[in-house]
Every structure is written in structure tokens, then in C-alpha cells.
PDB file of N, CA and C in Angstrom:
ATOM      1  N   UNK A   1      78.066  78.056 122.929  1.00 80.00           N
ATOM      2  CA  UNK A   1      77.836  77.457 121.633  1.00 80.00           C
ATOM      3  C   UNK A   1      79.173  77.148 120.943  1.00 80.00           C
ATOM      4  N   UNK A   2      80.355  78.004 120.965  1.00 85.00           N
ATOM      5  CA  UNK A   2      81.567  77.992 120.457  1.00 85.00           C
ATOM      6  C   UNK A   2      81.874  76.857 120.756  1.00 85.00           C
ATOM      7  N   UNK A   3      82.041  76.917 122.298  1.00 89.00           N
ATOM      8  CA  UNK A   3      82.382  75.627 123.342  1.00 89.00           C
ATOM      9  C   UNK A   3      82.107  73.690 122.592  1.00 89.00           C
ATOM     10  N   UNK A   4      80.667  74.062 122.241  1.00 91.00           N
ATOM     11  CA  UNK A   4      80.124  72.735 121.989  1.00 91.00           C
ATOM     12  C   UNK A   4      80.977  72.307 120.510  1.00 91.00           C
ATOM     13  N   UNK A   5      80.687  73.211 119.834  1.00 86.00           N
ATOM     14  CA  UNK A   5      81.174  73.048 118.046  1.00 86.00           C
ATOM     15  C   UNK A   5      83.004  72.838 118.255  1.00 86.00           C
ATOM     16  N   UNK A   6      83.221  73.558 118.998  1.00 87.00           N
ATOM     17  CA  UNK A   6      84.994  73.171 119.137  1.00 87.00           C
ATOM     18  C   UNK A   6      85.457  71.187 119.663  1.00 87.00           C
ATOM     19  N   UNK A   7      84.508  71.261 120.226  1.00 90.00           N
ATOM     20  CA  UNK A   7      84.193  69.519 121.056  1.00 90.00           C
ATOM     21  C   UNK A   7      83.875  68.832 119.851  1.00 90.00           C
ATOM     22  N   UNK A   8      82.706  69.132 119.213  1.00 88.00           N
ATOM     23  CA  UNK A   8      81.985  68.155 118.406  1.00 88.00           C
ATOM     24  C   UNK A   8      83.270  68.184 117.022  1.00 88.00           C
ATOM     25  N   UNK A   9      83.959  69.330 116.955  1.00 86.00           N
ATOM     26  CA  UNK A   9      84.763  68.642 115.245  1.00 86.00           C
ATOM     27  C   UNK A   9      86.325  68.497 116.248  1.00 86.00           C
ATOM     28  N   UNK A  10      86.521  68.337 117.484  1.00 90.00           N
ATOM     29  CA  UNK A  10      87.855  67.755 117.832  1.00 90.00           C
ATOM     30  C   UNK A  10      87.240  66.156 118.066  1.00 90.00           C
ATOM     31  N   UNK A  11      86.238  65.903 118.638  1.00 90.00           N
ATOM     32  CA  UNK A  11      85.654  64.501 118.648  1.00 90.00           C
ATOM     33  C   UNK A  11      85.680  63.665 117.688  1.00 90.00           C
ATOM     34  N   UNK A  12      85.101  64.781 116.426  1.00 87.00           N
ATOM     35  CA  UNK A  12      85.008  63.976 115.403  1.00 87.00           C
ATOM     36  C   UNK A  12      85.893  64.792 114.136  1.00 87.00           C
ATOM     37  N   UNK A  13      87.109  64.748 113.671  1.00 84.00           N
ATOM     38  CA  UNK A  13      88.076  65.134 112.999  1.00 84.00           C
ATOM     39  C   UNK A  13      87.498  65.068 111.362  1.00 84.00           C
ATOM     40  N   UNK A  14      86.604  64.310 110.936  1.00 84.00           N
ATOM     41  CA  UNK A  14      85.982  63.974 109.551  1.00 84.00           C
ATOM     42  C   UNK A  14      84.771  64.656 109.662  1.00 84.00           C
ATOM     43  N   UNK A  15      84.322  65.427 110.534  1.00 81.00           N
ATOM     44  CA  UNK A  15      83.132  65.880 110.482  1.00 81.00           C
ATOM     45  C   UNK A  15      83.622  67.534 109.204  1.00 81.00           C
ATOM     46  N   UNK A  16      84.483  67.880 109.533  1.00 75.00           N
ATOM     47  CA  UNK A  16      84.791  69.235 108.790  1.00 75.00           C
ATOM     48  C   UNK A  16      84.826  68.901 106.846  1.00 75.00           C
ATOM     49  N   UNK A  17      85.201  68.063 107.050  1.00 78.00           N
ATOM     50  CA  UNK A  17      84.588  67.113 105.279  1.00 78.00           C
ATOM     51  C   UNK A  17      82.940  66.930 105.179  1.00 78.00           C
ATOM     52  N   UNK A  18      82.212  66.979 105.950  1.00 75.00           N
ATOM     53  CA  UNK A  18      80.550  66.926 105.581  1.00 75.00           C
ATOM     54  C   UNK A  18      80.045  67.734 105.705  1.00 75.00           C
ATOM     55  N   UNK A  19      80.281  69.115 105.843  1.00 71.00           N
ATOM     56  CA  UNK A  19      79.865  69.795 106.091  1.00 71.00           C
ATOM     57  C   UNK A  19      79.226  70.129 104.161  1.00 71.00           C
ATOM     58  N   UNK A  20      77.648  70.514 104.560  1.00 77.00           N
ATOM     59  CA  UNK A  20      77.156  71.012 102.883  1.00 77.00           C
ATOM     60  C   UNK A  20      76.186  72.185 103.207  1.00 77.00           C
ATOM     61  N   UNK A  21      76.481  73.205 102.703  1.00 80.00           N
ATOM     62  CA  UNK A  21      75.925  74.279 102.155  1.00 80.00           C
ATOM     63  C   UNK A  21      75.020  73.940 100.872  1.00 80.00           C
ATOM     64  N   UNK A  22      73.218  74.331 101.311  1.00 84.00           N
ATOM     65  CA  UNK A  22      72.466  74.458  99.945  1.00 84.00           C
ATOM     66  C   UNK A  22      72.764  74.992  99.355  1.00 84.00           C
ATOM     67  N   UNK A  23      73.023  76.301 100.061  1.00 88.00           N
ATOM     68  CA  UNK A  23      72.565  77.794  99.170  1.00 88.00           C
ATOM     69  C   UNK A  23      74.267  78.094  98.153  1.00 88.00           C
ATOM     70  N   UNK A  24      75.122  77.080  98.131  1.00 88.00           N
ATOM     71  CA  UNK A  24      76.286  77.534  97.576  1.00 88.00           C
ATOM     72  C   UNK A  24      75.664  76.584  96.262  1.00 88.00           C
ATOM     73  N   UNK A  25      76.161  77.313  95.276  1.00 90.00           N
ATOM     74  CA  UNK A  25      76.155  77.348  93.979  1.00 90.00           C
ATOM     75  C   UNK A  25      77.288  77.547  93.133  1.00 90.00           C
ATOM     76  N   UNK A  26      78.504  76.428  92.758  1.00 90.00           N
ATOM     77  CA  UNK A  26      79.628  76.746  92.025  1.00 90.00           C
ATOM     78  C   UNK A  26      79.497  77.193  90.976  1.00 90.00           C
ATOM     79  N   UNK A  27      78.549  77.122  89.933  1.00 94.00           N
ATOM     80  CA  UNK A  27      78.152  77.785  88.800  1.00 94.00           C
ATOM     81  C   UNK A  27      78.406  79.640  88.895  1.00 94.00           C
ATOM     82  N   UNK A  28      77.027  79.455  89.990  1.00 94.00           N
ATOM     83  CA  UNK A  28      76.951  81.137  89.951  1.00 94.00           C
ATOM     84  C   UNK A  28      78.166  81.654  90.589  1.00 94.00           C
ATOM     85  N   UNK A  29      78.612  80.904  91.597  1.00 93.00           N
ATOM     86  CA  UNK A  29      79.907  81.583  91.824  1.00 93.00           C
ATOM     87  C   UNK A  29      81.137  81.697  90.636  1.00 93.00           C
ATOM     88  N   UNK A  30      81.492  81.188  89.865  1.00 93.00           N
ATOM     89  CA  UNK A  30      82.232  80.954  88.851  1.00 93.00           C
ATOM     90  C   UNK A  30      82.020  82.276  87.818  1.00 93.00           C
ATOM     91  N   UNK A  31      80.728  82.248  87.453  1.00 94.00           N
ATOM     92  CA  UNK A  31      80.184  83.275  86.122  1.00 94.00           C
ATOM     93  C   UNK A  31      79.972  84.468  87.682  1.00 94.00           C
ATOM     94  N   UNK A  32      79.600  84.769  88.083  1.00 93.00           N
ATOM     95  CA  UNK A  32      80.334  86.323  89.649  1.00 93.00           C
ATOM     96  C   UNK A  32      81.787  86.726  89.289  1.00 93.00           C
ATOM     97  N   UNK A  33      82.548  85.674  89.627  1.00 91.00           N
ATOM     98  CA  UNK A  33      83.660  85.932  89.379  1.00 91.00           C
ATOM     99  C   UNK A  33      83.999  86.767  87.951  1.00 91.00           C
ATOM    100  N   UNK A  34      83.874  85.485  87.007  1.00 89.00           N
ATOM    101  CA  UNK A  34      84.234  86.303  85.614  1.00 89.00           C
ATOM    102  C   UNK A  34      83.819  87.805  85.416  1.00 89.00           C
ATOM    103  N   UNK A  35      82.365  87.766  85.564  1.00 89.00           N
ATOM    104  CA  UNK A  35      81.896  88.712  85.331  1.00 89.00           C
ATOM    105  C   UNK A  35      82.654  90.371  86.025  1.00 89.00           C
ATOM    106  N   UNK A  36      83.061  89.902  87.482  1.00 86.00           N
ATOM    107  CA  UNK A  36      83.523  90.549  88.354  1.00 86.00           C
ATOM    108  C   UNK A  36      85.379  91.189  87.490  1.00 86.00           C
ATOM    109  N   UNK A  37      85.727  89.653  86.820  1.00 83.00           N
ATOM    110  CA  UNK A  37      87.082  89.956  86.452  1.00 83.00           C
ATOM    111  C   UNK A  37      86.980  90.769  85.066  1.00 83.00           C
ATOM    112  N   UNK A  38      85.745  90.497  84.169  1.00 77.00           N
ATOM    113  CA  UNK A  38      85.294  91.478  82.773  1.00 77.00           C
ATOM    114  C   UNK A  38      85.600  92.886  83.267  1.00 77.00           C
ATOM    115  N   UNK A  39      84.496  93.012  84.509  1.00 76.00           N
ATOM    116  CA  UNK A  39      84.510  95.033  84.875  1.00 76.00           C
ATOM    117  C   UNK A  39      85.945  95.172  84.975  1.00 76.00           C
ATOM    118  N   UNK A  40      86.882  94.744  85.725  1.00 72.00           N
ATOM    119  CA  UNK A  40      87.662  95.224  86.281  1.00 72.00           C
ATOM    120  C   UNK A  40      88.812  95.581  85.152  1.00 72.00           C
ATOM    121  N   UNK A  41      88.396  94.436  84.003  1.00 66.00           N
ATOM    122  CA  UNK A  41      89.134  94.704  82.893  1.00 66.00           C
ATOM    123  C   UNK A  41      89.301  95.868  82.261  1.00 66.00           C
ATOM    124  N   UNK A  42      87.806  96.403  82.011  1.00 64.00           N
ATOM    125  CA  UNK A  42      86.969  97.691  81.421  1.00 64.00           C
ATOM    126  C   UNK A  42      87.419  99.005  82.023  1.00 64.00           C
ATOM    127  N   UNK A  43      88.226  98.617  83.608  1.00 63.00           N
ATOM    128  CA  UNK A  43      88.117  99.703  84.066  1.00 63.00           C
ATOM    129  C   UNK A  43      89.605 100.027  84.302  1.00 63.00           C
ATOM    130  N   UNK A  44      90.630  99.070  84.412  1.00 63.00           N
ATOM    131  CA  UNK A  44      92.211  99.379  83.989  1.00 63.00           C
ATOM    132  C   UNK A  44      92.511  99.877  82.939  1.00 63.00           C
ATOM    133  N   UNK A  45      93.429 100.961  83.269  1.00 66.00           N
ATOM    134  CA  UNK A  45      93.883 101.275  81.886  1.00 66.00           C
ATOM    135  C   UNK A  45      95.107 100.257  81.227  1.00 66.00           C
ATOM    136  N   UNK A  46      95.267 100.424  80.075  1.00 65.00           N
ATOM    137  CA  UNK A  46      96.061  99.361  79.123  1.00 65.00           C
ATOM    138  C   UNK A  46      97.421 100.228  79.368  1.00 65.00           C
ATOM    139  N   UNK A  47      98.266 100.261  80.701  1.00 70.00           N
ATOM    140  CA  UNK A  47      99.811 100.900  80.317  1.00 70.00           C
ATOM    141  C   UNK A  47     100.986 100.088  79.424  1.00 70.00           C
ATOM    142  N   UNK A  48     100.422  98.849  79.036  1.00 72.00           N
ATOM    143  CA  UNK A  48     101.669  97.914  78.895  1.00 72.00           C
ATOM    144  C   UNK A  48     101.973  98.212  77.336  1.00 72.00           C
ATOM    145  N   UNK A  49     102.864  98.483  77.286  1.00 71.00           N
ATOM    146  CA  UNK A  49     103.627  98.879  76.189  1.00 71.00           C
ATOM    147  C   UNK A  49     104.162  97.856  75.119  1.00 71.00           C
ATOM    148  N   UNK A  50     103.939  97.096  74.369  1.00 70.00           N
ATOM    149  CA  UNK A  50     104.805  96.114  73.490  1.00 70.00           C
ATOM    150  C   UNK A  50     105.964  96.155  72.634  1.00 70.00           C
ATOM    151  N   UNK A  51     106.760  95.963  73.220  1.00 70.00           N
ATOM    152  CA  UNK A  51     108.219  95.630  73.158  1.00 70.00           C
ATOM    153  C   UNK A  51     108.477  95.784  71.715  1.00 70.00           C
ATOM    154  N   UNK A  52     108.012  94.754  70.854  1.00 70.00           N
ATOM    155  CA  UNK A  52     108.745  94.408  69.298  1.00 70.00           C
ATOM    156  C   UNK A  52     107.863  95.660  68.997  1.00 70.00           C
ATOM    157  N   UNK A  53     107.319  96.592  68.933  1.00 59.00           N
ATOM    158  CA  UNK A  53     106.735  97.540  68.320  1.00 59.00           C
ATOM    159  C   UNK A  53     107.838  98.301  67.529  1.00 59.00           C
TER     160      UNK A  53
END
């Protein structure tokens, strides 16, 4: 199977541009992320110290 798919996108060099996924969703991936980057916020502690203090 490897065999065939290695043939079919050296044959055809523009085929790796058509390739479409239904199930991908840039939205939900986008708001995952954030959401993902909120926790991580919540969960660092604040060491940074400000200077002009």
C-alpha cells in the first residue's frame, strides 16, 4: 500500500495540494488551542518580576 501512494504523489507532484480532510475543522481547532493556552496560563506561576517597580 506504501508502495502504491509513494508512485501515485511522485506521478503526480500536485496531488499533495488536494488532499481534504472533512473531519478538520479550523474553528474548533483554533478555540482547542486557546483554550489549551488559557489552562496553561492558570497553571504557571507569575516569576517575572517588573523592573521599574
Amino acid at each position: 500500500m506504501t508502495d502504491y501512494w509513494a508512485h501515485y504523489y511522485f506521478d503526480n507532484p500536485k496531488a499533495q495540494e488536494e488532499v481534504e480532510d472533512d473531519d478538520f475543522n479550523l474553528a474548533d481547532e483554533i478555540a482547542r488551542a486557546e483554550a489549551e493556552a488559557d489552562e496553561q496560563e492558570s497553571v504557571l506561576p507569575n516569576d517575572f518580576v517588573d523592573v521599574n517597580e
